[in-house]
């Protein structure tokens, strides 16, 4: 659905700005009319990635936390949203909350109001709120969302922190090699060639490498640009993205990390929706959006088909394939004993621990591997340079 950026006048003549998602202009006009707003200017865009509000994950976590405490303390919903809107530091979030306030005043439910701002409140967020409204446990719904979003934020931070050191070292290696190839090696090469004597193989290899870089640099640039272009184009190809998502699950060391990340998202998310009272079939439809892997998204479609044929959840997951046997056994046991909620909680803890171990294992492997790579590069350069010099000094003596 397109994103509509609008400017409208309220009953007092004040200019109101906002951005909402609707199927068409007619639905937008009706929505504005229900709120007592008169449209002044409208802009339609399908590129939500570039025009969406910039709401940070931690801001959405804080909003969920504030809503939980407001509802738990008995403060009316409209009053609570107004207070959060007044204190919001992010101007985009303030505009969205003001729009939601007007929508609720016009008679819409909180979930319906959220659904018009999917760039701020994702589908799963709105679904949890809708379930909370239906069951009368709206405060509990915000608590579940806060806990889940905090967990997701922590997971992303752990992975980012694990990649900081390798990224910095890789950049430094690249800079050092560029300096050597551009400035140091050419001067050393000229000096060694002036010795007018047979050069050892490592030295000749270093000279050949430097000559290739300086002479055919445009070939390397072409290869780099071609690979970059292919990567960018492949992001618009569902087939390429599917193949990459399937392939990265089989990578040494990293494959296990990706699998654990998908599994922990699956059990955490399904468990949260299950506790909120959302039907399993609808839950699976929503879970595809947050798995972050097209290969397993295809598996979810298979699970849905088996469920539609009358299979239990555990059997459906087993028939779909690709899921760990521990997960399948635990869900089957939970269904048999009636403790499926507890099974999801235990699985979430298990896969979360597995994910932590996978991140630590990769970190402990990458760090020494990078140090060994640096040592090999330096040793190769030193041998290539000092060997002919040592030979020359030996002949002089």
mmCIF file of C-alpha atoms in Angstrom:
data_model
loop_
_atom_site.group_PDB
_atom_site.id
_atom_site.type_symbol
_atom_site.label_atom_id
_atom_site.label_comp_id
_atom_site.label_asym_id
_atom_site.label_seq_id
_atom_site.Cartn_x
_atom_site.Cartn_y
_atom_site.Cartn_z
ATOM 1 C CA UNK A 1 0.000 0.000 0.000
ATOM 2 C CA UNK A 2 1.222 3.544 -0.726
ATOM 3 C CA UNK A 3 2.332 6.060 1.850
ATOM 4 C CA UNK A 4 0.414 9.364 1.903
ATOM 5 C CA UNK A 5 2.141 12.454 3.292
ATOM 6 C CA UNK A 6 -0.522 15.070 4.003
ATOM 7 C CA UNK A 7 -1.067 18.582 5.296
ATOM 8 C CA UNK A 8 -4.509 19.427 6.675
ATOM 9 C CA UNK A 9 -6.313 22.063 8.723
ATOM 10 C CA UNK A 10 -8.147 21.225 11.947
ATOM 11 C CA UNK A 11 -11.320 22.916 13.208
ATOM 12 C CA UNK A 12 -9.290 25.753 14.759
ATOM 13 C CA UNK A 13 -7.398 26.419 11.533
ATOM 14 C CA UNK A 14 -4.128 24.888 12.728
ATOM 15 C CA UNK A 15 -1.936 23.122 10.176
ATOM 16 C CA UNK A 16 -1.542 19.402 10.835
ATOM 17 C CA UNK A 17 1.124 17.307 9.068
ATOM 18 C CA UNK A 18 1.485 13.544 8.968
ATOM 19 C CA UNK A 19 2.123 10.380 6.963
ATOM 20 C CA UNK A 20 -0.194 7.362 6.847
ATOM 21 C CA UNK A 21 -0.687 4.203 4.807
ATOM 22 C CA UNK A 22 -4.001 3.551 3.028
ATOM 23 C CA UNK A 23 -5.155 1.523 0.053
ATOM 24 C CA UNK A 24 -6.318 4.599 -1.885
ATOM 25 C CA UNK A 25 -7.089 8.323 -1.678
ATOM 26 C CA UNK A 26 -10.763 7.714 -0.915
ATOM 27 C CA UNK A 27 -9.908 5.859 2.317
ATOM 28 C CA UNK A 28 -7.565 8.683 3.273
ATOM 29 C CA UNK A 29 -10.207 11.376 2.644
ATOM 30 C CA UNK A 30 -12.725 9.495 4.805
ATOM 31 C CA UNK A 31 -10.121 9.052 7.550
ATOM 32 C CA UNK A 32 -9.323 12.780 7.550
ATOM 33 C CA UNK A 33 -13.018 13.703 7.547
ATOM 34 C CA UNK A 34 -13.696 11.457 10.555
ATOM 35 C CA UNK A 35 -11.039 13.391 12.451
ATOM 36 C CA UNK A 36 -12.472 16.786 11.461
ATOM 37 C CA UNK A 37 -9.519 17.636 9.206
ATOM 38 C CA UNK A 38 -9.600 19.451 5.862
ATOM 39 C CA UNK A 39 -6.986 18.320 3.343
ATOM 40 C CA UNK A 40 -4.676 21.047 2.039
ATOM 41 C CA UNK A 41 -1.817 19.142 0.397
ATOM 42 C CA UNK A 42 -1.201 15.491 -0.426
ATOM 43 C CA UNK A 43 1.784 13.516 -1.689
ATOM 44 C CA UNK A 44 1.616 9.846 -2.629
ATOM 45 C CA UNK A 45 4.671 7.595 -2.517
ATOM 46 C CA UNK A 46 5.370 3.880 -2.878
ATOM 47 C CA UNK A 47 8.946 4.288 -1.621
ATOM 48 C CA UNK A 48 8.291 3.941 2.091
ATOM 49 C CA UNK A 49 11.930 3.072 2.720
ATOM 50 C CA UNK A 50 12.989 6.627 1.903
ATOM 51 C CA UNK A 51 9.947 8.505 3.196
ATOM 52 C CA UNK A 52 9.090 6.625 6.380
ATOM 53 C CA UNK A 53 9.419 8.154 9.824
ATOM 54 C CA UNK A 54 12.769 7.588 11.483
ATOM 55 C CA UNK A 55 11.895 5.843 14.731
ATOM 56 C CA UNK A 56 14.748 4.065 16.497
ATOM 57 C CA UNK A 57 14.179 0.615 18.030
ATOM 58 C CA UNK A 58 14.963 1.915 21.509
ATOM 59 C CA UNK A 59 12.275 4.606 21.090
ATOM 60 C CA UNK A 60 9.670 1.975 20.264
ATOM 61 C CA UNK A 61 10.819 -0.016 23.315
ATOM 62 C CA UNK A 62 10.442 3.044 25.522
ATOM 63 C CA UNK A 63 7.015 3.802 24.064
ATOM 64 C CA UNK A 64 5.871 0.235 24.840
ATOM 65 C CA UNK A 65 7.214 0.521 28.382
ATOM 66 C CA UNK A 66 5.423 3.842 28.969
ATOM 67 C CA UNK A 67 2.146 2.490 27.602
ATOM 68 C CA UNK A 68 2.381 -0.529 29.895
ATOM 69 C CA UNK A 69 2.855 1.604 33.014
ATOM 70 C CA UNK A 70 0.156 4.054 31.941
ATOM 71 C CA UNK A 71 -2.434 1.330 31.374
ATOM 72 C CA UNK A 72 -1.393 -0.633 34.474
ATOM 73 C CA UNK A 73 -1.814 2.482 36.638
ATOM 74 C CA UNK A 74 -5.342 3.082 35.312
ATOM 75 C CA UNK A 75 -4.663 6.279 33.355
ATOM 76 C CA UNK A 76 -7.115 6.655 30.419
ATOM 77 C CA UNK A 77 -5.680 5.660 27.049
ATOM 78 C CA UNK A 78 -6.139 9.049 25.363
ATOM 79 C CA UNK A 79 -4.590 10.891 28.289
ATOM 80 C CA UNK A 80 -1.617 8.533 28.286
ATOM 81 C CA UNK A 81 -0.971 8.939 24.556
ATOM 82 C CA UNK A 82 -1.252 12.722 24.902
ATOM 83 C CA UNK A 83 1.333 12.738 27.719
ATOM 84 C CA UNK A 84 3.770 10.548 25.780
ATOM 85 C CA UNK A 85 3.301 12.736 22.695
ATOM 86 C CA UNK A 86 4.044 15.919 24.654
ATOM 87 C CA UNK A 87 7.246 14.462 26.111
ATOM 88 C CA UNK A 88 8.466 12.763 22.922
ATOM 89 C CA UNK A 89 11.862 14.093 21.783
ATOM 90 C CA UNK A 90 11.574 12.565 18.305
ATOM 91 C CA UNK A 91 9.454 14.927 16.225
ATOM 92 C CA UNK A 92 8.380 12.168 13.827
ATOM 93 C CA UNK A 93 7.130 10.038 16.705
ATOM 94 C CA UNK A 94 5.340 13.075 18.136
ATOM 95 C CA UNK A 95 3.484 13.589 14.831
ATOM 96 C CA UNK A 96 2.491 9.926 14.646
ATOM 97 C CA UNK A 97 1.190 9.902 18.229
ATOM 98 C CA UNK A 98 -0.787 13.093 17.603
ATOM 99 C CA UNK A 99 -2.387 11.436 14.561
ATOM 100 C CA UNK A 100 -3.174 8.327 16.615
ATOM 101 C CA UNK A 101 -4.721 10.525 19.321
ATOM 102 C CA UNK A 102 -7.060 12.107 16.746
ATOM 103 C CA UNK A 103 -7.956 8.705 15.265
ATOM 104 C CA UNK A 104 -8.944 7.296 18.667
ATOM 105 C CA UNK A 105 -10.969 10.445 19.348
ATOM 106 C CA UNK A 106 -12.776 9.792 16.052
ATOM 107 C CA UNK A 107 -13.795 6.345 17.332
ATOM 108 C CA UNK A 108 -11.119 4.029 15.969
ATOM 109 C CA UNK A 109 -9.507 1.320 18.066
ATOM 110 C CA UNK A 110 -5.851 1.585 19.062
ATOM 111 C CA UNK A 111 -4.867 -1.290 16.753
ATOM 112 C CA UNK A 112 -6.650 0.326 13.780
ATOM 113 C CA UNK A 113 -4.867 3.593 14.511
ATOM 114 C CA UNK A 114 -1.509 1.800 14.641
ATOM 115 C CA UNK A 115 -2.235 -0.017 11.363
ATOM 116 C CA UNK A 116 -2.154 3.283 9.455
ATOM 117 C CA UNK A 117 1.493 3.752 10.491
ATOM 118 C CA UNK A 118 3.201 0.428 9.624
ATOM 119 C CA UNK A 119 6.565 2.155 9.113
ATOM 120 C CA UNK A 120 6.498 2.895 12.871
ATOM 121 C CA UNK A 121 4.383 0.018 14.214
ATOM 122 C CA UNK A 122 5.041 -3.235 12.264
ATOM 123 C CA UNK A 123 2.257 -5.735 11.521
ATOM 124 C CA UNK A 124 3.223 -8.013 14.405
ATOM 125 C CA UNK A 125 3.080 -5.034 16.795
ATOM 126 C CA UNK A 126 -0.428 -4.110 15.638
ATOM 127 C CA UNK A 127 -1.559 -7.751 15.821
ATOM 128 C CA UNK A 128 -0.453 -8.065 19.453
ATOM 129 C CA UNK A 129 -2.273 -4.822 20.333
ATOM 130 C CA UNK A 130 -5.415 -6.020 18.544
ATOM 131 C CA UNK A 131 -5.329 -9.285 20.488
ATOM 132 C CA UNK A 132 -4.770 -7.362 23.726
ATOM 133 C CA UNK A 133 -7.784 -5.141 23.037
ATOM 134 C CA UNK A 134 -9.971 -8.160 22.234
ATOM 135 C CA UNK A 135 -8.974 -10.005 25.420
ATOM 136 C CA UNK A 136 -9.009 -6.952 27.682
ATOM 137 C CA UNK A 137 -5.301 -7.360 28.477
ATOM 138 C CA UNK A 138 -3.897 -4.363 26.627
ATOM 139 C CA UNK A 139 -1.351 -3.626 29.339
ATOM 140 C CA UNK A 140 -0.080 -7.214 29.124
ATOM 141 C CA UNK A 141 0.210 -6.854 25.327
ATOM 142 C CA UNK A 142 2.475 -3.816 25.699
ATOM 143 C CA UNK A 143 4.565 -5.697 28.288
ATOM 144 C CA UNK A 144 5.024 -8.631 25.891
ATOM 145 C CA UNK A 145 6.043 -6.251 23.116
ATOM 146 C CA UNK A 146 8.495 -4.417 25.348
ATOM 147 C CA UNK A 147 10.180 -7.661 26.442
ATOM 148 C CA UNK A 148 10.350 -8.984 22.880
ATOM 149 C CA UNK A 149 11.711 -5.739 21.390
ATOM 150 C CA UNK A 150 14.336 -5.473 24.161
ATOM 151 C CA UNK A 151 15.447 -9.038 23.446
ATOM 152 C CA UNK A 152 15.629 -8.357 19.691
ATOM 153 C CA UNK A 153 17.606 -5.156 20.316
ATOM 154 C CA UNK A 154 20.070 -6.996 22.590
ATOM 155 C CA UNK A 155 20.573 -9.767 19.998
ATOM 156 C CA UNK A 156 21.380 -7.242 17.256
ATOM 157 C CA UNK A 157 23.809 -5.419 19.560
ATOM 158 C CA UNK A 158 25.595 -8.672 20.456
ATOM 159 C CA UNK A 159 26.134 -9.511 16.794
ATOM 160 C CA UNK A 160 27.274 -5.955 15.993
ATOM 161 C CA UNK A 161 29.740 -5.961 18.885
ATOM 162 C CA UNK A 162 31.104 -9.329 17.781
ATOM 163 C CA UNK A 163 31.805 -7.899 14.330
ATOM 164 C CA UNK A 164 33.397 -4.618 15.470
ATOM 165 C CA UNK A 165 36.895 -6.023 16.042
ATOM 166 C CA UNK A 166 37.088 -8.059 12.798
ATOM 167 C CA UNK A 167 35.779 -5.087 10.814
ATOM 168 C CA UNK A 168 38.336 -2.665 12.278
ATOM 169 C CA UNK A 169 41.219 -5.103 11.761
ATOM 170 C CA UNK A 170 40.130 -5.819 8.173
ATOM 171 C CA UNK A 171 39.978 -2.095 7.385
ATOM 172 C CA UNK A 172 43.442 -1.541 8.889
ATOM 173 C CA UNK A 173 44.848 -4.457 6.869
ATOM 174 C CA UNK A 174 43.359 -2.976 3.710
ATOM 175 C CA UNK A 175 44.804 0.459 4.431
ATOM 176 C CA UNK A 176 48.229 -1.013 5.246
ATOM 177 C CA UNK A 177 48.273 -3.045 2.010
ATOM 178 C CA UNK A 178 47.219 -0.008 -0.005
ATOM 179 C CA UNK A 179 50.058 2.046 1.498
ATOM 180 C CA UNK A 180 52.579 -0.744 0.843
ATOM 181 C CA UNK A 181 51.476 -1.251 -2.759
ATOM 182 C CA UNK A 182 51.304 2.467 -3.541
ATOM 183 C CA UNK A 183 54.344 3.886 -1.767
ATOM 184 C CA UNK A 184 56.617 1.368 -0.020
ATOM 185 C CA UNK A 185 56.890 -1.568 -2.431
ATOM 186 C CA UNK A 186 57.641 0.515 -5.574
ATOM 187 C CA UNK A 187 60.647 2.132 -3.842
ATOM 188 C CA UNK A 188 61.873 -1.186 -2.464
ATOM 189 C CA UNK A 189 61.414 -2.812 -5.866
ATOM 190 C CA UNK A 190 63.512 -0.143 -7.560
ATOM 191 C CA UNK A 191 66.261 -0.579 -4.960
ATOM 192 C CA UNK A 192 66.300 -4.376 -5.273
ATOM 193 C CA UNK A 193 66.405 -4.259 -9.070
ATOM 194 C CA UNK A 194 69.378 -1.878 -8.922
ATOM 195 C CA UNK A 195 71.347 -4.561 -7.065
ATOM 196 C CA UNK A 196 71.663 -6.264 -10.470
ATOM 197 C CA UNK A 197 71.626 -9.783 -9.116
ATOM 198 C CA UNK A 198 69.267 -12.828 -9.283
ATOM 199 C CA UNK A 199 66.298 -12.281 -7.032
ATOM 200 C CA UNK A 200 64.719 -15.081 -4.949
ATOM 201 C CA UNK A 201 61.231 -16.311 -5.770
ATOM 202 C CA UNK A 202 59.389 -14.448 -2.937
ATOM 203 C CA UNK A 203 60.951 -11.167 -4.085
ATOM 204 C CA UNK A 204 60.070 -11.778 -7.740
ATOM 205 C CA UNK A 205 56.530 -12.683 -6.671
ATOM 206 C CA UNK A 206 56.237 -9.445 -4.684
ATOM 207 C CA UNK A 207 57.521 -7.411 -7.639
ATOM 208 C CA UNK A 208 55.116 -9.172 -10.037
ATOM 209 C CA UNK A 209 52.207 -8.534 -7.675
ATOM 210 C CA UNK A 210 53.082 -4.853 -7.379
ATOM 211 C CA UNK A 211 53.505 -4.484 -11.169
ATOM 212 C CA UNK A 212 50.131 -6.119 -11.767
ATOM 213 C CA UNK A 213 48.407 -3.796 -9.279
ATOM 214 C CA UNK A 214 49.966 -0.621 -10.658
ATOM 215 C CA UNK A 215 49.608 -1.608 -14.343
ATOM 216 C CA UNK A 216 46.204 -3.285 -14.404
ATOM 217 C CA UNK A 217 44.471 -1.394 -11.612
ATOM 218 C CA UNK A 218 41.509 -0.676 -13.901
ATOM 219 C CA UNK A 219 40.831 -4.422 -14.213
ATOM 220 C CA UNK A 220 40.613 -4.722 -10.440
ATOM 221 C CA UNK A 221 38.360 -1.662 -10.335
ATOM 222 C CA UNK A 222 36.131 -3.193 -13.015
ATOM 223 C CA UNK A 223 35.883 -6.483 -11.096
ATOM 224 C CA UNK A 224 35.062 -4.622 -7.877
ATOM 225 C CA UNK A 225 32.352 -2.517 -9.537
ATOM 226 C CA UNK A 226 30.932 -5.587 -11.325
ATOM 227 C CA UNK A 227 30.674 -7.572 -8.084
ATOM 228 C CA UNK A 228 29.138 -4.578 -6.278
ATOM 229 C CA UNK A 229 26.605 -4.083 -9.085
ATOM 230 C CA UNK A 230 25.725 -7.798 -9.054
ATOM 231 C CA UNK A 231 25.140 -7.683 -5.297
ATOM 232 C CA UNK A 232 22.915 -4.599 -5.611
ATOM 233 C CA UNK A 233 20.915 -6.104 -8.500
ATOM 234 C CA UNK A 234 20.527 -9.426 -6.687
ATOM 235 C CA UNK A 235 18.785 -7.611 -3.821
ATOM 236 C CA UNK A 236 15.874 -7.011 -6.207
ATOM 237 C CA UNK A 237 15.721 -10.655 -7.302
ATOM 238 C CA UNK A 238 13.661 -12.889 -5.027
ATOM 239 C CA UNK A 239 15.289 -15.970 -6.550
ATOM 240 C CA UNK A 240 18.821 -14.727 -5.808
ATOM 241 C CA UNK A 241 17.859 -13.674 -2.293
ATOM 242 C CA UNK A 242 16.295 -17.087 -1.661
ATOM 243 C CA UNK A 243 19.418 -18.909 -2.893
ATOM 244 C CA UNK A 244 21.661 -16.736 -0.719
ATOM 245 C CA UNK A 245 19.458 -17.242 2.357
ATOM 246 C CA UNK A 246 19.634 -21.003 1.817
ATOM 247 C CA UNK A 247 23.379 -21.029 1.122
ATOM 248 C CA UNK A 248 24.400 -18.962 4.156
ATOM 249 C CA UNK A 249 22.778 -21.545 6.454
ATOM 250 C CA UNK A 250 25.446 -24.021 5.281
ATOM 251 C CA UNK A 251 28.474 -21.767 5.777
ATOM 252 C CA UNK A 252 31.164 -23.093 8.172
ATOM 253 C CA UNK A 253 30.670 -21.641 11.663
ATOM 254 C CA UNK A 254 28.469 -18.794 10.398
ATOM 255 C CA UNK A 255 25.787 -21.219 9.199
ATOM 256 C CA UNK A 256 25.047 -22.363 12.739
ATOM 257 C CA UNK A 257 24.822 -18.733 13.834
ATOM 258 C CA UNK A 258 22.225 -17.972 11.135
ATOM 259 C CA UNK A 259 20.206 -21.109 11.935
ATOM 260 C CA UNK A 260 20.146 -20.327 15.680
ATOM 261 C CA UNK A 261 19.127 -16.745 14.927
ATOM 262 C CA UNK A 262 16.173 -17.955 12.841
ATOM 263 C CA UNK A 263 15.175 -20.568 15.440
ATOM 264 C CA UNK A 264 15.290 -18.178 18.378
ATOM 265 C CA UNK A 265 13.215 -15.631 16.453
ATOM 266 C CA UNK A 266 10.714 -18.349 15.510
ATOM 267 C CA UNK A 267 10.119 -19.728 19.019
ATOM 268 C CA UNK A 268 10.280 -16.320 20.692
ATOM 269 C CA UNK A 269 7.818 -14.741 18.299
ATOM 270 C CA UNK A 270 5.399 -17.673 18.046
ATOM 271 C CA UNK A 271 5.446 -18.013 21.832
ATOM 272 C CA UNK A 272 4.662 -14.327 22.305
ATOM 273 C CA UNK A 273 1.740 -14.437 19.862
ATOM 274 C CA UNK A 274 0.479 -17.698 21.379
ATOM 275 C CA UNK A 275 0.404 -16.125 24.854
ATOM 276 C CA UNK A 276 -1.492 -13.167 23.369
ATOM 277 C CA UNK A 277 -4.261 -15.460 22.164
ATOM 278 C CA UNK A 278 -3.639 -15.143 18.407
ATOM 279 C CA UNK A 279 -4.460 -18.233 16.365
ATOM 280 C CA UNK A 280 -1.522 -20.364 15.224
ATOM 281 C CA UNK A 281 -2.364 -20.017 11.521
ATOM 282 C CA UNK A 282 -2.386 -16.209 11.754
ATOM 283 C CA UNK A 283 0.758 -16.335 13.891
ATOM 284 C CA UNK A 284 2.644 -18.218 11.170
ATOM 285 C CA UNK A 285 1.484 -15.688 8.602
ATOM 286 C CA UNK A 286 3.033 -12.921 10.696
ATOM 287 C CA UNK A 287 6.192 -14.781 11.709
ATOM 288 C CA UNK A 288 7.435 -14.887 8.105
ATOM 289 C CA UNK A 289 8.102 -11.150 8.260
ATOM 290 C CA UNK A 290 10.541 -11.281 11.158
ATOM 291 C CA UNK A 291 12.509 -14.482 10.467
ATOM 292 C CA UNK A 292 14.854 -12.659 8.097
ATOM 293 C CA UNK A 293 15.369 -15.756 5.932
ATOM 294 C CA UNK A 294 13.436 -16.577 2.751
ATOM 295 C CA UNK A 295 14.344 -20.265 2.903
ATOM 296 C CA UNK A 296 12.595 -20.658 6.260
ATOM 297 C CA UNK A 297 9.784 -18.352 5.130
ATOM 298 C CA UNK A 298 9.083 -21.009 2.483
ATOM 299 C CA UNK A 299 9.074 -23.628 5.257
ATOM 300 C CA UNK A 300 6.457 -21.569 7.108
ATOM 301 C CA UNK A 301 4.198 -21.734 4.050
ATOM 302 C CA UNK A 302 4.547 -25.530 4.078
ATOM 303 C CA UNK A 303 3.685 -25.658 7.793
ATOM 304 C CA UNK A 304 0.542 -23.617 7.102
ATOM 305 C CA UNK A 305 -0.517 -26.047 4.377
ATOM 306 C CA UNK A 306 -0.068 -29.034 6.698
ATOM 307 C CA UNK A 307 -2.044 -27.243 9.421
ATOM 308 C CA UNK A 308 -4.830 -26.569 6.925
ATOM 309 C CA UNK A 309 -4.884 -30.314 6.197
ATOM 310 C CA UNK A 310 -5.552 -31.036 9.878
ATOM 311 C CA UNK A 311 -2.048 -31.810 11.145
ATOM 312 C CA UNK A 312 -0.913 -30.684 14.608
ATOM 313 C CA UNK A 313 1.708 -27.941 14.861
ATOM 314 C CA UNK A 314 4.540 -30.305 15.859
ATOM 315 C CA UNK A 315 3.757 -32.738 13.041
ATOM 316 C CA UNK A 316 3.452 -29.873 10.545
ATOM 317 C CA UNK A 317 6.895 -28.547 11.472
ATOM 318 C CA UNK A 318 8.371 -32.035 11.182
ATOM 319 C CA UNK A 319 6.813 -32.591 7.745
ATOM 320 C CA UNK A 320 8.034 -29.210 6.514
ATOM 321 C CA UNK A 321 11.635 -30.187 7.377
ATOM 322 C CA UNK A 322 14.629 -28.009 8.173
ATOM 323 C CA UNK A 323 13.859 -27.575 11.894
ATOM 324 C CA UNK A 324 15.968 -29.111 14.706
ATOM 325 C CA UNK A 325 14.642 -32.327 16.212
ATOM 326 C CA UNK A 326 14.776 -30.784 19.707
ATOM 327 C CA UNK A 327 12.334 -28.071 18.644
ATOM 328 C CA UNK A 328 9.966 -30.613 17.080
ATOM 329 C CA UNK A 329 10.035 -32.926 20.129
ATOM 330 C CA UNK A 330 9.459 -30.069 22.569
ATOM 331 C CA UNK A 331 6.476 -28.696 20.630
ATOM 332 C CA UNK A 332 4.928 -32.178 20.292
ATOM 333 C CA UNK A 333 5.360 -32.750 24.029
ATOM 334 C CA UNK A 334 3.871 -29.341 24.780
ATOM 335 C CA UNK A 335 0.844 -30.095 22.629
ATOM 336 C CA UNK A 336 0.367 -33.484 24.289
ATOM 337 C CA UNK A 337 0.662 -32.160 27.852
ATOM 338 C CA UNK A 338 -1.115 -28.869 27.239
ATOM 339 C CA UNK A 339 2.015 -26.873 28.198
ATOM 340 C CA UNK A 340 2.828 -25.437 24.772
ATOM 341 C CA UNK A 341 3.445 -21.962 26.217
ATOM 342 C CA UNK A 342 6.044 -23.376 28.616
ATOM 343 C CA UNK A 343 7.637 -25.343 25.766
ATOM 344 C CA UNK A 344 8.116 -22.170 23.734
ATOM 345 C CA UNK A 345 9.693 -20.415 26.721
ATOM 346 C CA UNK A 346 12.163 -23.270 27.276
ATOM 347 C CA UNK A 347 13.031 -23.401 23.574
ATOM 348 C CA UNK A 348 13.595 -19.634 23.530
ATOM 349 C CA UNK A 349 16.065 -19.913 26.415
ATOM 350 C CA UNK A 350 17.851 -22.861 24.783
ATOM 351 C CA UNK A 351 18.280 -21.275 21.341
ATOM 352 C CA UNK A 352 19.193 -17.937 22.899
ATOM 353 C CA UNK A 353 22.040 -19.668 24.777
ATOM 354 C CA UNK A 354 23.032 -21.484 21.578
ATOM 355 C CA UNK A 355 23.126 -18.166 19.748
ATOM 356 C CA UNK A 356 25.381 -16.653 22.425
ATOM 357 C CA UNK A 357 27.733 -19.630 22.161
ATOM 358 C CA UNK A 358 27.805 -19.383 18.362
ATOM 359 C CA UNK A 359 28.672 -15.670 18.503
ATOM 360 C CA UNK A 360 31.463 -16.278 21.037
ATOM 361 C CA UNK A 361 32.835 -19.195 18.998
ATOM 362 C CA UNK A 362 33.007 -17.118 15.828
ATOM 363 C CA UNK A 363 34.668 -14.268 17.715
ATOM 364 C CA UNK A 364 37.317 -16.580 19.188
ATOM 365 C CA UNK A 365 38.031 -17.978 15.707
ATOM 366 C CA UNK A 366 38.073 -14.699 13.766
ATOM 367 C CA UNK A 367 40.437 -12.821 16.087
ATOM 368 C CA UNK A 368 43.382 -15.262 15.927
ATOM 369 C CA UNK A 369 42.695 -15.899 12.209
ATOM 370 C CA UNK A 370 43.074 -12.198 11.476
ATOM 371 C CA UNK A 371 46.261 -12.025 13.550
ATOM 372 C CA UNK A 372 47.687 -15.002 11.612
ATOM 373 C CA UNK A 373 46.750 -13.309 8.319
ATOM 374 C CA UNK A 374 48.513 -10.104 9.375
ATOM 375 C CA UNK A 375 51.578 -12.103 10.451
ATOM 376 C CA UNK A 376 51.697 -13.946 7.095
ATOM 377 C CA UNK A 377 51.435 -10.691 5.118
ATOM 378 C CA UNK A 378 54.163 -8.993 7.156
ATOM 379 C CA UNK A 379 56.416 -12.083 7.075
ATOM 380 C CA UNK A 380 56.030 -12.382 3.291
ATOM 381 C CA UNK A 381 56.977 -8.752 2.764
ATOM 382 C CA UNK A 382 59.915 -8.927 5.177
ATOM 383 C CA UNK A 383 61.311 -12.123 3.583
ATOM 384 C CA UNK A 384 60.872 -10.709 0.075
ATOM 385 C CA UNK A 385 62.786 -7.561 0.987
ATOM 386 C CA UNK A 386 65.456 -8.829 3.387
ATOM 387 C CA UNK A 387 66.399 -12.021 1.516
ATOM 388 C CA UNK A 388 68.084 -10.319 -1.467
ATOM 389 C CA UNK A 389 69.660 -7.715 0.829
ATOM 390 C CA UNK A 390 71.085 -10.488 3.019
ATOM 391 C CA UNK A 391 72.440 -12.296 -0.048
ATOM 392 C CA UNK A 392 74.088 -9.102 -1.286
ATOM 393 C CA UNK A 393 75.726 -8.447 2.067
ATOM 394 C CA UNK A 394 76.938 -12.079 2.128
ATOM 395 C CA UNK A 395 78.671 -11.634 -1.245
ATOM 396 C CA UNK A 396 80.320 -8.392 -0.141
ATOM 397 C CA UNK A 397 81.812 -10.051 2.941
#
